[in-house]
Amino acid sequence: ITVNNVPINASQPDAANLICTLDRAYASGEEFLLRVEYSGFPQNNGFDSIVFTTQGGQPLVSTLSETEFAYTWWPTKDDNRDKSTADMRYTVPSSLSVAANGKLMSVTPVAGGRSEWYWKTEYPTATYLYSFSTTNYARFSSTYDWGGGVMPLEFFIYPNSNTEQNRNGWLLCRDMLATFRTIYGLYPFINEKYGIYQFAFGGGMEHQTITGQGGFSESLTAHELGHQWWGDMITCASWNHIWLNEGFATYSEALWLERKPGSTGLPALHSAMASRRPSLATTLSVYIPEPLDNADLNRIFSTSLSYRKPAWVLHMLRRVVGDATFFAILAEYRARFEYQSATTDDFRQVCEDVSGLDLFRFFDQWIYKGGYPAYSRAWRQVTVNGQTYIEVYLRQTQSAALPTFAMPMDIVVTPVSGAPFTRVVQNDARTEWFLLPVSSGVSTVQFDPTPWILSSANSSTTFVEGPPAIVRTVPEPGATLEPGAVSAVDVFFHKSVSVPAGAVTVSGVAQGPVAGTLAYDPTTRRARLSFAQPLAPDTYTVRVLDSVTETASGKALDGELASPSVPSFPSGNGEPGGIASFTFLVPPASCPGDADGDGDRDFADISSVLQFFSTVYTPSTGPGDANADGTVDFQDITQVLTAFGQACP
């Protein structure tokens, strides 16, 4: 062992590690050359890191190396965050071929009836992604024309597997390269090659630029090719985050089936995801917590936790942020971490930056916690003042030890006549009720039918009475009404309620709280707050308190409104409790100088200007604003004086 060609001391605390003591301290960014000469017969010390076997009576030597077993056949610094480039030379009997990473530079005859295969890669490569395999391969090739050049496709297949069907199975990667380019960007190792070689292991292994496969299935080929972007180009920084490799590759299988030539599109996608559901028996998290035991390969490569559930996480993320944003996230993820390594939090940060959403809860519930939601649901049709609604009861029934999951849920409504349509509710509590307006009678209601949400159950149950919601107000939120036009405020509920005194209030910016008489009409389900006289010009806020309760169950009003100035009925966030608050405007009469809106210009108007001096009205006007420009200032006094003593027309 030498550093800069000078021998150094080294110790070997165990079979897997060599500690090299450098000749001196080196500063950050300073380079040195560490050279290790070694020889011997490599041992398979884990996960088939290197195997010596035969196929068809011929010798076969292949490497696997994942997770941290490359050291069994060459000296490595095994850290996914520390990538390297390489020149690789393999000397084998001349009857054998060598499949390896990068570009084939030469095949040179050497003494003893042997040949040296020289492969070279200039792309940063994680240690476990280096590989070679040698046997008497039958070789065939093709090309991928990506528009800016032609990249070789190289295939190494056992002679007894060399059938047209198997060759065509692997050649599908040419179409896959074109399809994945539209969603992931150009193949990341375009200046070298993509290849597939047959090996003796089950499944596949995404060695960079040269995938090992034990079979010829379409999904296996799509999975391993997807890894060239997600796993190879961007590698999980540690095996805690293995889902970033395997979940992305598993979802690549589904995306290929959705996007490949002749696909049915979304139906194919959902069918693919349905066949990739994880086992529901485990409550362990996708993220592998510390302390991480790299020898626990069953945990690291859990089909449910590292492959299938993470693929569903990406599927659900796509539903949460929308298609365009999802694929923009993938593009930004590539731009930030291309040829590097990343963690779950790195990926989450990209998702939040691109989408503008706070996705902490999404990642916490699906990646860092375990389990899945289970849903029970019911619905009924109700009609209020001629408007038809469906009232939805939705409950999450998974164990209390599991999270309460927050996800948008598609509710597909089929009317008695007409085409089905979709309503979306944001389910983020164990029990919720949603009131959804529809245009006609309803025949059927389906909950997440495609589906977009990974759940363990989605079953019908008996409807449970929920909280009341507001379905209409007069005036509407944001309304502008003529002076003298408002003598009462009406609030309509979708079911029978109890309305105690003080449950509906009205207050003006200038007028302050407005006294009124509150009465409830059970026939129309209307609460009316009546005033002794019409409301004076002002901006008014109406508040409907959650002391309003449903008559039968006593559940409090679900009153939240999406906006105080835009009609957004029915009210509510799905749970009992919540105050409704909205505004409307009674502007001054259109009479310059009439600052108090009483129909003339006199000393009372000057008093009104002084009372509200420096008030700014947004977006309209109000008391004291004699010239209706939205601001009460000296110009309003001038306006009053100009028209002083004159009645409004």
XYZ file of C-alpha atoms in Angstrom:
649
model
C 0.000 0.000 0.000
C 1.475 3.354 -1.038
C 0.465 7.008 -0.948
C 2.035 9.033 -3.722
C 4.246 5.967 -4.372
C 5.605 5.941 -0.802
C 4.787 2.873 1.377
C 2.501 3.533 4.349
C 1.377 1.570 7.366
C -1.942 -0.262 7.354
C -3.863 -2.454 9.769
C -6.702 -4.908 9.188
C -9.095 -4.958 12.165
C -11.389 -7.507 10.464
C -11.886 -9.318 7.180
C -13.831 -6.449 5.634
C -11.751 -3.422 6.601
C -8.301 -2.042 6.010
C -7.190 1.100 7.849
C -4.536 3.086 5.974
C -2.514 5.682 7.883
C -1.563 8.495 5.501
C 1.943 9.928 5.505
C 0.637 13.300 6.721
C -2.548 15.326 7.154
C -4.157 16.477 3.911
C -6.241 19.635 3.536
C -9.722 19.660 2.058
C -9.433 19.662 -1.727
C -5.840 18.409 -1.700
C -5.252 15.310 -3.820
C -3.210 12.205 -3.103
C -2.793 8.843 -4.843
C -3.563 5.729 -2.804
C -2.394 2.533 -4.506
C -3.337 -0.942 -3.264
C -1.809 -4.010 -4.888
C -3.615 -7.253 -4.121
C -4.011 -10.798 -5.366
C -5.783 -14.000 -4.432
C -9.061 -15.821 -4.911
C -12.089 -13.592 -4.141
C -14.601 -14.980 -1.675
C -18.381 -14.661 -1.790
C -18.832 -13.176 1.669
C -22.357 -11.815 1.256
C -25.336 -11.519 -1.078
C -23.536 -13.307 -3.947
C -20.961 -10.521 -4.118
C -18.935 -12.635 -6.557
C -19.714 -16.156 -7.722
C -17.715 -18.725 -9.643
C -20.036 -21.187 -11.300
C -20.914 -22.586 -14.708
C -23.652 -22.303 -17.301
C -24.089 -24.668 -20.204
C -20.907 -26.411 -19.152
C -18.903 -23.182 -19.448
C -17.283 -21.157 -16.630
C -19.296 -18.174 -15.392
C -17.968 -15.503 -13.039
C -20.324 -12.670 -12.051
C -20.390 -9.945 -9.393
C -23.323 -8.380 -7.572
C -21.777 -6.251 -4.754
C -24.910 -4.541 -3.373
C -25.051 -3.344 -0.642
C -21.451 -3.133 0.668
C -19.846 -6.318 -0.622
C -17.716 -4.994 -3.472
C -14.765 -5.226 -1.083
C -14.856 -9.009 -1.506
C -13.395 -8.710 -5.013
C -11.576 -5.359 -5.092
C -10.348 -2.762 -2.572
C -13.077 -0.165 -2.181
C -14.077 2.925 -0.295
C -17.685 1.855 0.100
C -19.728 5.032 0.575
C -22.621 5.882 -1.750
C -21.799 9.574 -1.391
C -18.280 9.025 -2.782
C -18.475 8.143 -6.476
C -15.600 7.511 -8.863
C -14.672 6.992 -12.505
C -12.680 3.958 -13.600
C -10.492 2.137 -16.089
C -11.204 -1.599 -15.843
C -9.179 -4.395 -17.443
C -10.243 -8.023 -17.265
C -8.124 -10.878 -18.616
C -10.032 -14.062 -19.465
C -9.716 -17.064 -21.766
C -10.232 -15.924 -25.357
C -13.347 -18.107 -25.655
C -15.099 -15.899 -23.079
C -16.555 -12.382 -23.257
C -16.641 -9.756 -20.492
C -19.586 -7.480 -19.802
C -18.706 -4.454 -17.652
C -19.414 -0.765 -17.038
C -18.862 2.063 -19.468
C -17.467 1.961 -22.978
C -15.506 -0.926 -24.462
C -12.163 0.555 -25.423
C -10.429 -2.579 -26.728
C -10.170 -6.371 -26.689
C -6.500 -7.330 -26.899
C -5.049 -10.855 -27.255
C -2.473 -11.706 -24.567
C -0.261 -14.696 -23.883
C -1.726 -18.060 -22.955
C -4.765 -17.969 -25.245
C -6.346 -15.154 -23.299
C -7.773 -11.706 -24.048
C -7.768 -8.445 -22.115
C -11.100 -6.586 -22.156
C -10.625 -2.890 -21.429
C -13.735 -1.001 -20.286
C -13.708 2.646 -19.237
C -16.321 4.898 -17.627
C -16.040 8.635 -17.167
C -19.349 8.961 -15.339
C -19.284 9.094 -11.505
C -20.198 5.635 -10.257
C -21.089 4.376 -6.778
C -18.863 1.537 -5.589
C -21.573 -1.150 -5.542
C -22.556 -0.322 -9.141
C -19.268 -1.539 -10.637
C -19.494 -5.066 -12.017
C -18.256 -7.605 -14.479
C -19.527 -10.911 -15.755
C -17.703 -13.359 -18.010
C -18.710 -16.521 -19.834
C -19.044 -17.681 -23.441
C -21.755 -15.102 -24.073
C -23.560 -14.809 -27.378
C -23.443 -11.104 -28.127
C -25.845 -8.953 -30.107
C -26.238 -5.209 -30.387
C -28.480 -2.393 -31.520
C -28.498 1.391 -31.301
C -30.550 4.135 -29.710
C -30.869 7.251 -31.860
C -31.587 10.062 -29.415
C -31.571 12.881 -31.962
C -28.176 14.284 -31.068
C -26.294 11.084 -31.853
C -26.464 7.298 -31.690
C -25.730 5.327 -28.508
C -24.787 1.635 -28.650
C -26.969 -0.995 -26.992
C -24.943 -4.073 -26.060
C -26.362 -7.454 -24.998
C -24.637 -10.510 -23.520
C -26.801 -13.652 -23.419
C -26.140 -17.320 -22.674
C -25.995 -19.334 -25.913
C -28.784 -21.648 -24.750
C -31.012 -18.609 -23.988
C -30.306 -16.913 -27.305
C -33.804 -17.080 -28.799
C -35.645 -14.470 -30.828
C -38.214 -14.091 -28.060
C -35.572 -13.426 -25.409
C -33.622 -11.054 -27.630
C -36.790 -9.105 -28.414
C -37.595 -8.938 -24.692
C -34.333 -7.145 -24.026
C -34.541 -5.021 -27.165
C -37.659 -3.414 -25.682
C -35.218 -1.229 -23.750
C -34.821 0.802 -26.963
C -38.469 1.919 -26.800
C -38.182 2.311 -23.038
C -35.243 4.685 -23.428
C -37.382 6.891 -25.668
C -40.399 6.702 -23.349
C -38.446 7.386 -20.156
C -36.751 10.313 -21.849
C -40.134 12.080 -22.082
C -40.631 11.822 -18.325
C -37.111 11.590 -16.833
C -34.973 13.384 -19.401
C -32.229 12.023 -21.637
C -30.591 8.744 -20.591
C -27.893 9.929 -18.167
C -24.973 7.911 -19.601
C -25.627 8.716 -23.247
C -21.919 9.041 -24.138
C -21.168 5.440 -23.206
C -23.838 2.744 -23.621
C -26.720 0.823 -22.180
C -26.353 -2.909 -21.960
C -27.931 -6.015 -20.451
C -26.081 -9.185 -19.542
C -27.490 -12.476 -18.328
C -26.365 -13.654 -14.916
C -27.087 -16.461 -12.501
C -28.835 -14.382 -9.826
C -32.601 -14.054 -9.567
C -34.181 -10.798 -10.707
C -31.871 -8.036 -11.830
C -29.136 -5.660 -10.716
C -28.762 -2.139 -12.063
C -24.997 -2.003 -12.523
C -24.322 1.363 -14.111
C -24.646 1.264 -17.920
C -24.773 -2.568 -17.844
C -27.715 -4.234 -16.118
C -27.525 -7.835 -14.994
C -30.766 -9.749 -15.486
C -31.754 -13.291 -14.668
C -34.772 -13.110 -16.957
C -36.385 -11.404 -19.938
C -39.688 -10.033 -18.648
C -40.880 -6.611 -19.757
C -41.349 -5.299 -16.218
C -37.894 -6.486 -15.123
C -36.305 -4.715 -18.082
C -38.266 -1.514 -17.345
C -37.389 -1.687 -13.641
C -33.657 -2.032 -14.211
C -33.564 0.615 -16.920
C -35.449 3.002 -14.619
C -32.661 2.478 -12.102
C -30.168 4.098 -14.484
C -31.823 7.423 -13.547
C -32.914 6.571 -10.009
C -30.258 4.600 -8.176
C -27.346 5.085 -10.566
C -27.476 8.711 -11.753
C -28.853 9.683 -8.311
C -27.992 7.163 -5.602
C -29.448 6.866 -2.117
C -26.895 8.473 0.213
C -27.197 5.544 2.626
C -29.206 2.345 2.724
C -31.666 3.961 5.135
C -33.013 5.647 2.002
C -33.051 2.588 -0.296
C -36.643 3.442 -1.266
C -35.266 6.282 -3.399
C -33.669 3.588 -5.559
C -36.195 0.780 -5.528
C -39.444 2.729 -5.198
C -38.558 4.873 -8.199
C -37.583 1.828 -10.262
C -40.791 0.004 -9.323
C -42.876 3.022 -10.284
C -40.907 3.119 -13.539
C -42.474 -0.252 -14.367
C -45.932 1.278 -13.998
C -45.011 4.463 -15.878
C -43.729 2.368 -18.788
C -47.016 0.477 -18.920
C -48.876 3.808 -18.829
C -46.763 5.548 -21.484
C -45.496 2.810 -23.804
C -46.646 2.787 -27.454
C -50.237 1.543 -27.715
C -50.952 1.869 -23.981
C -54.445 2.620 -22.669
C -52.856 5.292 -20.456
C -54.254 5.819 -16.967
C -56.212 2.532 -16.903
C -52.926 0.729 -17.587
C -51.218 2.735 -14.856
C -53.834 1.894 -12.248
C -53.866 -1.757 -13.270
C -50.085 -1.846 -12.884
C -50.265 -0.292 -9.419
C -53.024 -2.667 -8.341
C -50.713 -5.601 -9.131
C -47.922 -3.983 -7.114
C -49.712 -3.592 -3.813
C -47.471 -4.245 -0.800
C -48.245 -6.719 1.928
C -50.478 -5.177 4.587
C -49.042 -7.254 7.422
C -46.229 -4.923 8.456
C -46.324 -1.606 10.291
C -42.620 -0.862 9.764
C -41.633 2.348 8.005
C -40.289 2.734 4.476
C -37.321 4.643 5.902
C -34.952 2.254 7.671
C -34.123 3.865 11.022
C -30.774 3.813 12.733
C -28.954 1.754 13.756
C -28.873 0.321 10.245
C -27.570 -3.218 9.953
C -26.257 -3.624 6.412
C -26.252 -7.371 6.950
C -30.036 -7.388 7.356
C -30.659 -7.771 3.639
C -34.225 -8.978 4.099
C -35.076 -5.611 5.644
C -33.134 -3.527 3.144
C -34.643 -5.343 0.167
C -38.112 -5.884 1.614
C -40.509 -6.213 -1.321
C -43.239 -4.387 0.586
C -41.214 -1.667 2.288
C -38.461 -0.822 -0.206
C -40.136 -1.561 -3.540
C -43.922 -1.605 -3.598
C -44.995 0.815 -0.883
C -42.483 3.454 -2.076
C -43.831 3.077 -5.625
C -47.257 3.827 -4.170
C -45.793 6.812 -2.310
C -44.710 8.274 -5.655
C -48.094 7.402 -7.159
C -49.859 9.242 -4.328
C -47.436 12.173 -4.476
C -48.355 12.515 -8.147
C -52.034 12.708 -7.128
C -51.327 15.268 -4.379
C -49.294 17.711 -6.481
C -50.770 17.007 -9.945
C -49.202 15.497 -13.055
C -47.367 18.546 -14.386
C -45.880 19.379 -10.993
C -44.904 15.752 -10.308
C -42.826 15.460 -13.459
C -41.395 18.954 -12.880
C -40.285 17.657 -9.468
C -38.442 14.772 -11.116
C -36.726 17.178 -13.503
C -35.605 19.426 -10.640
C -34.503 16.438 -8.557
C -32.288 15.385 -11.448
C -30.935 18.909 -11.945
C -29.910 19.249 -8.293
C -28.446 15.789 -7.664
C -27.355 14.392 -11.040
C -24.371 12.015 -10.608
C -24.533 12.549 -6.850
C -26.363 11.004 -3.908
C -29.475 12.140 -2.046
C -31.549 11.531 1.071
C -35.286 11.447 1.658
C -35.182 14.977 3.023
C -33.293 16.128 -0.084
C -36.094 14.762 -2.236
C -38.782 16.255 0.027
C -37.146 19.672 -0.225
C -37.256 19.486 -4.018
C -40.917 18.461 -3.874
C -41.787 21.407 -1.644
C -39.758 23.912 -3.652
C -41.368 22.917 -6.945
C -44.935 22.425 -5.693
C -45.035 25.283 -3.187
C -46.722 22.868 -0.736
C -45.778 21.910 2.792
C -45.282 18.151 2.388
C -43.941 17.388 5.863
C -47.055 15.445 6.844
C -47.137 13.530 3.552
C -43.565 12.261 3.971
C -43.961 11.739 7.694
C -47.028 9.528 7.332
C -45.935 7.546 4.268
C -42.128 7.306 4.666
C -41.214 7.755 8.325
C -44.263 6.049 9.849
C -45.802 2.689 9.066
C -49.063 1.185 7.961
C -51.862 2.243 5.652
C -55.287 3.826 6.072
C -58.450 1.749 6.105
C -61.693 3.462 5.115
C -65.323 2.873 5.889
C -67.793 5.196 4.203
C -71.429 5.946 3.537
C -73.433 8.552 1.660
C -76.959 9.839 1.306
C -78.763 12.307 -0.897
C -80.393 15.421 0.582
C -82.253 18.369 -0.934
C -82.226 21.859 0.594
C -84.289 24.687 -0.949
C -84.349 22.904 -4.288
C -80.599 22.156 -4.353
C -79.493 18.511 -4.308
C -76.466 17.409 -2.292
C -74.744 14.182 -1.389
C -73.697 13.991 2.226
C -70.610 11.818 2.723
C -69.530 10.072 5.911
C -65.865 8.991 5.844
C -63.992 7.269 8.650
C -60.427 5.920 8.914
C -60.539 2.618 10.802
C -56.860 1.560 10.946
C -55.307 0.897 14.338
C -54.986 3.851 16.679
C -51.246 3.093 16.753
C -51.029 4.081 13.087
C -51.110 7.660 11.791
C -54.214 9.492 10.704
C -53.509 9.860 6.995
C -54.127 13.075 5.070
C -54.922 12.546 1.389
C -57.178 14.031 -1.275
C -59.839 11.465 -2.151
C -61.679 11.265 -5.467
C -65.410 10.733 -5.078
C -66.929 9.687 -8.406
C -70.647 10.469 -8.653
C -72.905 8.840 -11.232
C -76.160 10.785 -11.657
C -79.471 9.160 -12.529
C -79.034 10.672 -15.972
C -75.828 12.054 -17.444
C -72.125 11.302 -17.286
C -70.226 10.512 -14.081
C -68.203 13.338 -12.536
C -65.603 13.603 -9.797
C -65.576 15.617 -6.601
C -62.411 15.783 -4.479
C -62.382 15.973 -0.683
C -59.370 16.502 1.550
C -59.573 13.729 4.129
C -57.254 14.507 7.049
C -59.105 13.334 10.176
C -60.275 10.002 11.538
C -63.931 10.907 11.037
C -65.266 13.517 8.637
C -68.422 14.569 6.840
C -68.536 16.328 3.472
C -71.500 17.991 1.787
C -71.164 18.052 -1.996
C -73.605 19.901 -4.288
C -74.792 18.008 -7.367
C -77.009 19.070 -10.236
C -79.469 16.154 -10.183
C -80.402 12.912 -8.491
C -77.573 10.468 -7.840
C -77.439 6.779 -8.747
C -74.074 5.652 -7.327
C -71.100 7.094 -5.444
C -67.618 5.536 -5.603
C -64.730 6.355 -3.290
C -61.223 6.439 -4.830
C -62.243 3.862 -7.429
C -59.069 3.840 -9.553
C -57.397 3.907 -6.879
C -54.883 6.672 -6.105
C -54.593 5.892 -2.377
C -52.881 2.860 -0.854
C -55.338 1.502 1.693
C -56.099 -1.784 3.396
C -59.875 -1.412 3.159
C -62.514 0.702 1.433
C -65.848 -0.651 2.609
C -69.417 0.545 3.089
C -70.917 1.227 6.498
C -74.042 2.731 8.052
C -74.392 6.500 7.741
C -73.703 8.383 10.986
C -75.293 11.787 11.505
C -72.775 14.599 11.137
C -72.506 18.332 11.820
C -74.612 20.949 10.044
C -73.109 23.069 7.279
C -74.063 26.456 5.839
C -75.344 26.157 2.277
C -76.262 29.777 1.534
C -76.257 33.290 2.948
C -78.039 36.514 2.028
C -76.075 38.675 1.383
C -73.446 36.372 -0.144
C -69.794 36.735 0.878
C -68.196 39.607 -0.983
C -71.507 41.117 -2.115
C -71.890 44.863 -2.730
C -75.407 46.160 -2.016
C -77.174 49.474 -2.439
C -77.575 51.715 0.618
C -80.843 50.932 2.359
C -81.042 47.465 0.786
C -79.915 45.397 3.783
C -82.311 45.089 6.675
C -81.510 41.484 7.615
C -78.864 38.770 7.187
C -80.043 35.229 6.407
C -78.045 32.046 6.989
C -79.357 28.713 5.595
C -78.271 25.313 6.940
C -78.475 21.920 5.268
C -80.182 20.256 8.221
C -82.263 21.175 11.242
C -80.286 23.145 13.831
C -80.550 24.853 17.173
C -79.560 28.527 16.982
C -78.969 30.137 20.395
C -78.952 33.874 21.005
C -75.766 35.542 19.818
C -74.901 32.759 17.369
C -75.115 35.150 14.389
C -73.469 38.573 14.646
C -72.874 41.492 12.270
C -70.280 44.210 12.801
C -69.229 47.164 10.641
C -65.826 48.760 10.365
C -67.350 52.163 11.204
C -70.636 51.176 12.774
C -69.236 48.534 15.118
C -71.564 45.729 16.305
C -75.053 46.056 14.869
C -77.948 45.098 17.145
C -80.542 42.791 15.675
C -83.207 40.227 16.434
C -82.263 36.591 15.747
C -84.943 34.077 14.757
C -84.793 30.542 13.317
C -87.288 29.092 10.818
C -87.141 25.253 11.004
C -89.155 24.870 7.790
C -86.555 26.596 5.616
C -83.651 25.938 8.054
C -82.949 29.661 8.009
C -81.488 31.810 10.764
C -82.370 35.498 10.250
C -80.784 38.437 12.053
C -83.138 41.410 11.501
C -82.154 45.069 12.061
C -84.306 47.950 13.260
C -83.313 49.953 10.174
C -81.361 49.289 6.969
C -77.611 49.101 7.362
C -75.676 52.335 6.822
C -72.780 52.431 4.362
C -69.892 50.366 5.732
C -67.946 47.134 5.304
C -69.626 44.448 7.415
C -68.413 41.149 8.814
C -70.895 38.357 9.554
C -69.906 35.632 12.019
C -71.849 32.425 12.506
C -70.613 30.744 15.675
C -70.312 27.010 16.227
C -72.714 27.327 19.141
C -75.144 26.435 16.326
C -75.700 22.683 16.708
C -77.445 19.901 14.805
C -80.815 19.156 16.411
C -80.606 15.339 16.529
C -76.941 14.667 17.384
C -75.905 17.941 19.005
C -72.834 18.170 16.764
C -71.467 21.703 16.390
C -71.580 23.666 13.139
C -68.898 22.855 10.575
C -68.616 26.473 9.552
C -65.238 27.293 8.017
C -65.395 29.147 4.702
C -62.603 29.072 2.146
C -62.770 32.846 1.658
C -64.480 35.709 3.504
C -65.165 37.532 0.239
C -65.960 34.763 -2.273
C -69.043 32.489 -2.131
C -67.744 29.033 -1.218
C -70.627 26.925 0.003
C -71.208 24.482 1.558
C -69.117 25.493 4.549
C -66.813 23.287 6.557
C -63.591 21.305 6.714
C -65.287 17.988 7.421
C -65.309 18.075 11.218
C -67.713 19.469 13.838
C -66.733 22.891 15.149
C -65.666 25.912 13.204
C -66.841 29.526 12.849
C -68.072 30.943 9.550
C -66.912 34.485 8.843
C -67.557 36.533 5.723
C -67.827 40.161 4.609
C -70.065 42.294 2.422
C -70.151 46.001 1.507
C -72.792 48.705 1.651
C -71.099 51.618 -0.176
C -72.091 55.259 0.219
C -74.720 56.523 -2.213
C -73.324 57.856 -5.461
C -73.419 61.482 -4.346
C -70.091 63.387 -4.172
C -69.725 65.097 -0.794
C -72.250 62.847 1.000
C -69.708 61.348 3.385
C -72.262 59.783 5.749
C -74.639 58.492 3.058
C -77.759 60.241 4.399
C -78.650 61.969 1.117
C -77.394 65.520 1.765
C -74.168 67.491 2.330
C -73.957 69.211 5.712
C -71.879 69.479 8.900
C -72.583 65.781 9.613
C -70.592 64.928 6.492
C -67.592 66.965 7.718
C -67.873 65.129 11.053
C -67.896 61.808 9.183
C -64.730 62.749 7.289
C -62.979 63.744 10.525
C -64.170 60.596 12.316
C -62.711 58.275 9.672
C -59.794 60.466 8.615
C -56.868 58.435 7.137
C -59.032 55.324 6.726
C -58.219 53.330 3.598
C -60.955 51.113 2.144
C -60.054 48.024 0.145
C -61.298 47.301 -2.417
C -64.118 49.866 -2.463
C -65.218 52.810 -0.311
C -66.940 53.541 2.988
C -67.994 56.180 5.588
C -66.147 59.502 5.373
C -64.994 58.872 1.808
C -66.842 61.829 0.256
C -65.141 61.551 -3.155
C -65.285 57.724 -3.286
C -61.556 57.274 -4.032
C -61.033 54.684 -1.249
C -59.123 57.014 1.106
C -60.450 59.486 3.668
C -58.262 62.607 3.507
C -58.351 66.432 3.032
C -59.758 66.001 -0.491
C -62.942 64.630 1.063
C -63.381 67.805 3.155
C -62.953 69.828 -0.043
C -65.571 67.648 -1.728
C -68.066 68.228 1.111
C -67.486 71.989 1.091
C -67.887 72.157 -2.697
C -71.393 70.664 -2.514
C -72.268 71.974 0.984
C -75.975 72.546 1.594
C -77.138 70.687 -1.522
C -79.353 67.640 -1.420
C -78.272 64.581 -3.371
C -80.103 64.127 -6.677
